[in-house]
């Protein structure tokens, strides 16, 4: 029996109608559940039996999605070894010092050598390193236009925004709810730039995980029986410079960094 190597392999087999008959809100969320072993492909009534019968249940381990990232990272790393770093640096808003490309990732230096070797000032997990490589390879160099949109309004965001909400925005909200110094630390440690007047939020901060892919974080504190809320916004040009899967991975990777930051500083993540 076959097993899925990537989340997208599962997604490609679905009819993408988001009909919710499997109990999940979108086909992408269902694909993630199948890939991580929580559900089996046969739980989607739209997939013909002869197809679901070909696939064994994925082992129920959290590492399945992590391993997907590691595999994708190895493929991207091999491609990065063939890029012209000087030309790439000009296109993507980085610097080339004659030997290596130097990228500013939230105020920290990430250096990439022509061998694909990466030297960073921060610990980059595959969730973040994958998008960095992807940015090097695919960024078109479209300037940031200044129009902020939620992920679902990006050209390919419709299939990803619910999964993004579950793995990025909700966990990041939990960090903000329980770790009161989060936003002050983002300014201090990750060069976050506070901005005002965005959607009446109590806190609004712009981060630059990649020079041409800024992220606006808006947080609303709990108020008179209303729960807190947190949303991420992207420049409308974001998908020109980073594919939607890499945008999803970047948001998830940053969230995990914030969770670790909160835990290191005594925060409690519910
Ligand atoms: S995975 Fe299947 S059942 Fe679930 S929403 Fe998509 S098409 Fe509908």
Short mmCIF file of C-alpha atoms and ligand atoms in Angstrom, two decimals:
data_model
loop_
_atom_site.label_atom_id
_atom_site.label_comp_id
_atom_site.label_asym_id
_atom_site.label_seq_id
_atom_site.Cartn_x
_atom_site.Cartn_y
_atom_site.Cartn_z
CA UNK A 1 0.00 0.00 0.00
CA UNK A 2 1.17 3.49 -0.81
CA UNK A 3 1.76 6.26 1.71
CA UNK A 4 1.68 9.99 1.18
CA UNK A 5 5.00 11.80 1.08
CA UNK A 6 3.58 15.33 1.15
CA UNK A 7 0.39 17.10 2.22
CA UNK A 8 -0.13 18.30 -1.35
CA UNK A 9 -0.18 14.70 -2.60
CA UNK A 10 -3.30 14.17 -0.48
CA UNK A 11 -4.84 17.49 -1.51
CA UNK A 12 -4.47 16.70 -5.22
CA UNK A 13 -6.72 13.63 -4.81
CA UNK A 14 -9.61 15.68 -3.35
CA UNK A 15 -12.27 17.42 -5.41
CA UNK A 16 -11.72 20.74 -3.59
CA UNK A 17 -15.43 21.46 -3.20
CA UNK A 18 -15.10 22.11 0.57
CA UNK A 19 -18.44 20.32 1.02
CA UNK A 20 -17.59 19.43 4.67
CA UNK A 21 -19.01 15.88 4.45
CA UNK A 22 -15.77 14.57 6.00
CA UNK A 23 -16.38 16.72 9.10
CA UNK A 24 -13.63 19.21 8.24
CA UNK A 25 -14.25 22.76 7.12
CA UNK A 26 -12.17 22.58 3.94
CA UNK A 27 -10.46 20.00 1.76
CA UNK A 28 -7.08 21.45 2.80
CA UNK A 29 -7.82 20.89 6.50
CA UNK A 30 -8.92 17.33 5.68
CA UNK A 31 -5.72 16.78 3.66
CA UNK A 32 -3.66 17.91 6.68
CA UNK A 33 -5.62 15.50 8.93
CA UNK A 34 -5.00 12.61 6.54
CA UNK A 35 -1.34 13.49 6.21
CA UNK A 36 -0.81 13.66 9.97
CA UNK A 37 -2.63 10.35 10.47
CA UNK A 38 -5.74 11.71 12.21
CA UNK A 39 -8.06 10.69 9.35
CA UNK A 40 -8.05 8.24 6.48
CA UNK A 41 -8.63 9.18 2.85
CA UNK A 42 -11.73 6.97 2.72
CA UNK A 43 -13.49 9.40 5.12
CA UNK A 44 -13.98 11.75 2.14
CA UNK A 45 -17.03 10.34 0.32
CA UNK A 46 -15.92 12.11 -2.87
CA UNK A 47 -12.78 9.98 -3.24
CA UNK A 48 -13.53 6.77 -5.18
CA UNK A 49 -13.01 3.60 -3.16
CA UNK A 50 -10.47 2.20 -5.60
CA UNK A 51 -8.26 5.24 -4.94
CA UNK A 52 -8.54 5.31 -1.14
CA UNK A 53 -7.90 1.55 -1.09
CA UNK A 54 -4.46 2.17 -2.60
CA UNK A 55 -3.35 4.25 0.37
CA UNK A 56 -2.54 2.85 3.78
CA UNK A 57 -3.43 4.91 6.85
CA UNK A 58 -0.57 7.28 7.62
CA UNK A 59 1.27 6.46 10.85
CA UNK A 60 -0.29 8.56 13.62
CA UNK A 61 2.68 10.74 14.37
CA UNK A 62 3.09 14.46 14.58
CA UNK A 63 6.43 14.09 12.84
CA UNK A 64 4.73 13.28 9.52
CA UNK A 65 4.24 16.94 8.64
CA UNK A 66 7.65 17.87 10.06
CA UNK A 67 9.26 15.16 7.90
CA UNK A 68 7.44 16.61 4.88
CA UNK A 69 9.17 19.93 5.59
CA UNK A 70 12.57 18.27 5.95
CA UNK A 71 12.17 16.48 2.60
CA UNK A 72 11.07 19.65 0.83
CA UNK A 73 13.97 21.51 2.41
CA UNK A 74 16.50 19.03 1.00
CA UNK A 75 15.03 19.48 -2.49
CA UNK A 76 15.10 23.27 -2.25
CA UNK A 77 18.64 23.26 -0.87
CA UNK A 78 19.86 21.30 -3.90
CA UNK A 79 18.28 23.89 -6.22
CA UNK A 80 19.76 26.83 -4.28
CA UNK A 81 23.26 25.48 -5.02
CA UNK A 82 22.69 26.34 -8.70
CA UNK A 83 21.48 29.93 -8.35
CA UNK A 84 23.47 33.03 -9.20
CA UNK A 85 23.63 34.61 -5.74
CA UNK A 86 24.65 38.05 -7.05
CA UNK A 87 21.68 38.33 -9.42
CA UNK A 88 19.35 36.82 -6.80
CA UNK A 89 20.40 39.31 -4.11
CA UNK A 90 19.48 42.27 -6.32
CA UNK A 91 16.10 40.77 -7.20
CA UNK A 92 15.01 39.79 -3.67
CA UNK A 93 16.20 42.79 -1.62
CA UNK A 94 19.28 41.08 -0.13
CA UNK A 95 23.01 41.92 -0.20
CA UNK A 96 25.80 40.01 -1.99
CA UNK A 97 29.25 40.47 -0.44
CA UNK A 98 31.22 38.71 -3.19
CA UNK A 99 30.96 35.28 -1.53
CA UNK A 100 27.57 34.93 0.05
CA UNK A 101 24.07 36.33 -0.04
CA UNK A 102 23.00 38.11 3.15
CA UNK A 103 19.31 38.31 3.93
CA UNK A 104 17.62 40.28 6.71
CA UNK A 105 15.10 38.03 8.48
CA UNK A 106 13.25 40.01 11.15
CA UNK A 107 16.38 42.00 11.96
CA UNK A 108 18.66 38.93 12.04
CA UNK A 109 21.30 38.06 9.47
CA UNK A 110 20.86 34.89 7.42
CA UNK A 111 23.88 34.15 5.20
CA UNK A 112 23.64 31.72 2.31
CA UNK A 113 26.77 30.42 0.60
CA UNK A 114 26.91 29.08 -2.97
CA UNK A 115 27.28 25.55 -1.53
CA UNK A 116 23.80 26.00 0.00
CA UNK A 117 25.32 26.26 3.48
CA UNK A 118 23.33 28.58 5.73
CA UNK A 119 24.71 30.55 8.69
CA UNK A 120 22.11 32.33 10.81
CA UNK A 121 21.86 34.47 13.92
CA UNK A 122 18.61 32.72 14.78
CA UNK A 123 17.62 29.08 15.00
CA UNK A 124 15.81 28.43 11.70
CA UNK A 125 13.56 25.36 11.67
CA UNK A 126 12.59 23.75 8.33
CA UNK A 127 9.30 25.69 8.65
CA UNK A 128 11.24 28.95 8.21
CA UNK A 129 14.28 27.78 6.21
CA UNK A 130 12.07 26.24 3.51
CA UNK A 131 10.33 29.58 2.78
CA UNK A 132 13.73 31.34 2.77
CA UNK A 133 15.03 28.96 0.07
CA UNK A 134 11.74 29.21 -1.79
CA UNK A 135 12.02 33.01 -1.68
CA UNK A 136 15.52 32.85 -3.18
CA UNK A 137 14.33 30.63 -6.00
CA UNK A 138 10.94 32.10 -6.87
CA UNK A 139 10.70 35.72 -5.69
CA UNK A 140 9.78 37.93 -8.65
CA UNK A 141 10.98 41.08 -6.93
CA UNK A 142 7.57 42.77 -6.98
CA UNK A 143 7.75 45.85 -4.74
CA UNK A 144 5.57 45.95 -1.62
CA UNK A 145 2.45 47.96 -2.58
CA UNK A 146 1.14 48.82 0.90
CA UNK A 147 -2.31 47.20 0.59
CA UNK A 148 -2.83 44.72 3.47
CA UNK A 149 -5.09 41.71 2.88
CA UNK A 150 -5.91 38.57 4.92
CA UNK A 151 -4.54 35.27 3.59
CA UNK A 152 -7.91 34.25 2.15
CA UNK A 153 -7.79 37.26 -0.21
CA UNK A 154 -4.45 36.31 -1.73
CA UNK A 155 -4.95 34.74 -5.20
CA UNK A 156 -4.47 31.13 -3.90
CA UNK A 157 -5.45 31.79 -0.29
CA UNK A 158 -8.97 30.31 -0.49
CA UNK A 159 -7.78 26.72 0.03
CA UNK A 160 -5.30 27.58 2.76
CA UNK A 161 -6.85 30.13 5.09
CA UNK A 162 -8.67 27.73 7.45
CA UNK A 163 -5.60 25.57 7.93
CA UNK A 164 -3.59 28.77 8.38
CA UNK A 165 -6.07 29.91 11.04
CA UNK A 166 -5.63 26.63 12.94
CA UNK A 167 -1.86 26.30 12.77
CA UNK A 168 -0.84 29.94 12.84
CA UNK A 169 -3.37 32.60 13.89
CA UNK A 170 -5.07 30.67 16.72
CA UNK A 171 -1.82 29.48 18.36
CA UNK A 172 -0.33 32.96 17.96
CA UNK A 173 -3.41 34.44 19.65
CA UNK A 174 -2.90 32.01 22.55
CA UNK A 175 0.68 33.24 22.90
CA UNK A 176 -0.48 36.88 22.88
CA UNK A 177 -3.23 36.09 25.44
CA UNK A 178 -0.84 34.46 27.91
CA UNK A 179 2.44 36.28 27.36
CA UNK A 180 1.89 39.97 27.98
CA UNK A 181 5.39 41.00 26.82
CA UNK A 182 5.05 39.33 23.42
CA UNK A 183 4.68 42.46 21.33
CA UNK A 184 7.32 44.41 23.27
CA UNK A 185 9.71 41.50 22.70
CA UNK A 186 8.87 41.36 18.99
CA UNK A 187 9.92 45.02 18.73
CA UNK A 188 13.08 44.43 20.76
CA UNK A 189 14.19 41.05 19.41
CA UNK A 190 12.71 40.82 15.91
CA UNK A 191 12.74 44.43 14.80
CA UNK A 192 8.93 44.69 14.80
CA UNK A 193 7.58 48.10 13.80
CA UNK A 194 4.46 49.25 15.67
CA UNK A 195 1.90 50.89 13.39
CA UNK A 196 -1.41 52.52 14.21
CA UNK A 197 -4.92 52.66 12.86
CA UNK A 198 -5.26 49.15 11.47
CA UNK A 199 -8.77 47.70 11.86
CA UNK A 200 -9.18 49.34 15.32
CA UNK A 201 -6.77 46.78 16.77
CA UNK A 202 -5.20 47.37 20.20
CA UNK A 203 -1.78 46.34 18.89
CA UNK A 204 -0.56 46.36 15.30
CA UNK A 205 2.99 45.41 14.39
CA UNK A 206 4.77 44.87 11.08
CA UNK A 207 7.42 42.16 10.85
CA UNK A 208 9.74 41.56 7.90
CA UNK A 209 10.44 37.80 7.85
CA UNK A 210 11.57 38.39 4.23
CA UNK A 211 12.34 41.81 2.72
CA UNK A 212 9.49 41.74 0.16
CA UNK A 213 7.04 39.69 2.29
CA UNK A 214 6.10 41.80 5.32
CA UNK A 215 3.45 40.56 7.74
CA UNK A 216 1.08 42.78 9.72
CA UNK A 217 -0.04 41.28 13.06
CA UNK A 218 -3.20 42.82 14.56
CA UNK A 219 -4.32 41.89 18.08
CA UNK A 220 -7.54 42.83 19.81
CA UNK A 221 -7.57 42.46 23.62
CA UNK A 222 -10.59 40.84 25.31
CA UNK A 223 -13.26 43.45 25.97
CA UNK A 224 -16.62 43.36 27.77
CA UNK A 225 -17.36 39.69 27.24
CA UNK A 226 -15.73 39.63 23.79
CA UNK A 227 -12.85 37.24 23.32
CA UNK A 228 -9.48 38.47 22.16
CA UNK A 229 -8.63 38.08 18.49
CA UNK A 230 -5.53 38.03 16.33
CA UNK A 231 -5.23 38.21 12.55
CA UNK A 232 -2.32 38.27 10.16
CA UNK A 233 -2.32 40.37 7.00
CA UNK A 234 -0.07 40.23 3.95
CA UNK A 235 0.80 42.72 1.29
CA UNK A 236 -1.46 42.12 -1.73
CA UNK A 237 1.72 41.42 -3.76
CA UNK A 238 2.91 38.64 -1.38
CA UNK A 239 2.24 35.71 -3.69
CA UNK A 240 4.38 37.26 -6.43
CA UNK A 241 7.33 36.88 -4.13
CA UNK A 242 6.52 33.70 -2.21
CA UNK A 243 4.24 30.77 -3.11
CA UNK A 244 1.16 30.20 -0.97
CA UNK A 245 2.49 26.98 0.61
CA UNK A 246 5.68 28.76 1.61
CA UNK A 247 3.62 31.67 3.04
CA UNK A 248 1.67 29.12 5.11
CA UNK A 249 4.91 27.46 6.26
CA UNK A 250 6.48 30.81 7.14
CA UNK A 251 3.49 31.86 9.27
CA UNK A 252 3.50 28.51 11.06
CA UNK A 253 7.28 28.66 11.62
CA UNK A 254 7.09 32.17 13.06
CA UNK A 255 4.28 31.10 15.38
CA UNK A 256 6.44 28.26 16.71
CA UNK A 257 9.29 30.70 17.28
CA UNK A 258 6.95 32.92 19.31
CA UNK A 259 5.73 29.93 21.34
CA UNK A 260 9.33 29.06 22.22
CA UNK A 261 10.06 32.68 23.07
CA UNK A 262 7.06 32.79 25.41
CA UNK A 263 8.00 29.52 27.10
CA UNK A 264 11.59 30.71 27.61
CA UNK A 265 10.30 33.83 29.31
CA UNK A 266 7.92 32.02 31.62
CA UNK A 267 4.73 32.30 29.57
CA UNK A 268 2.14 29.54 29.75
CA UNK A 269 0.73 28.39 26.41
CA UNK A 270 -2.72 26.90 26.92
S1 LIG B 1 -12.27 16.42 1.74
FE1 LIG B 1 -14.01 15.54 0.65
S2 LIG B 1 -15.68 15.54 2.12
FE2 LIG B 1 -14.08 16.88 2.93
S3 LIG B 1 -14.62 18.89 2.25
FE3 LIG B 1 -13.27 18.09 0.68
S4 LIG B 1 -14.57 17.09 -0.82
FE4 LIG B 1 -15.83 17.44 0.99
#
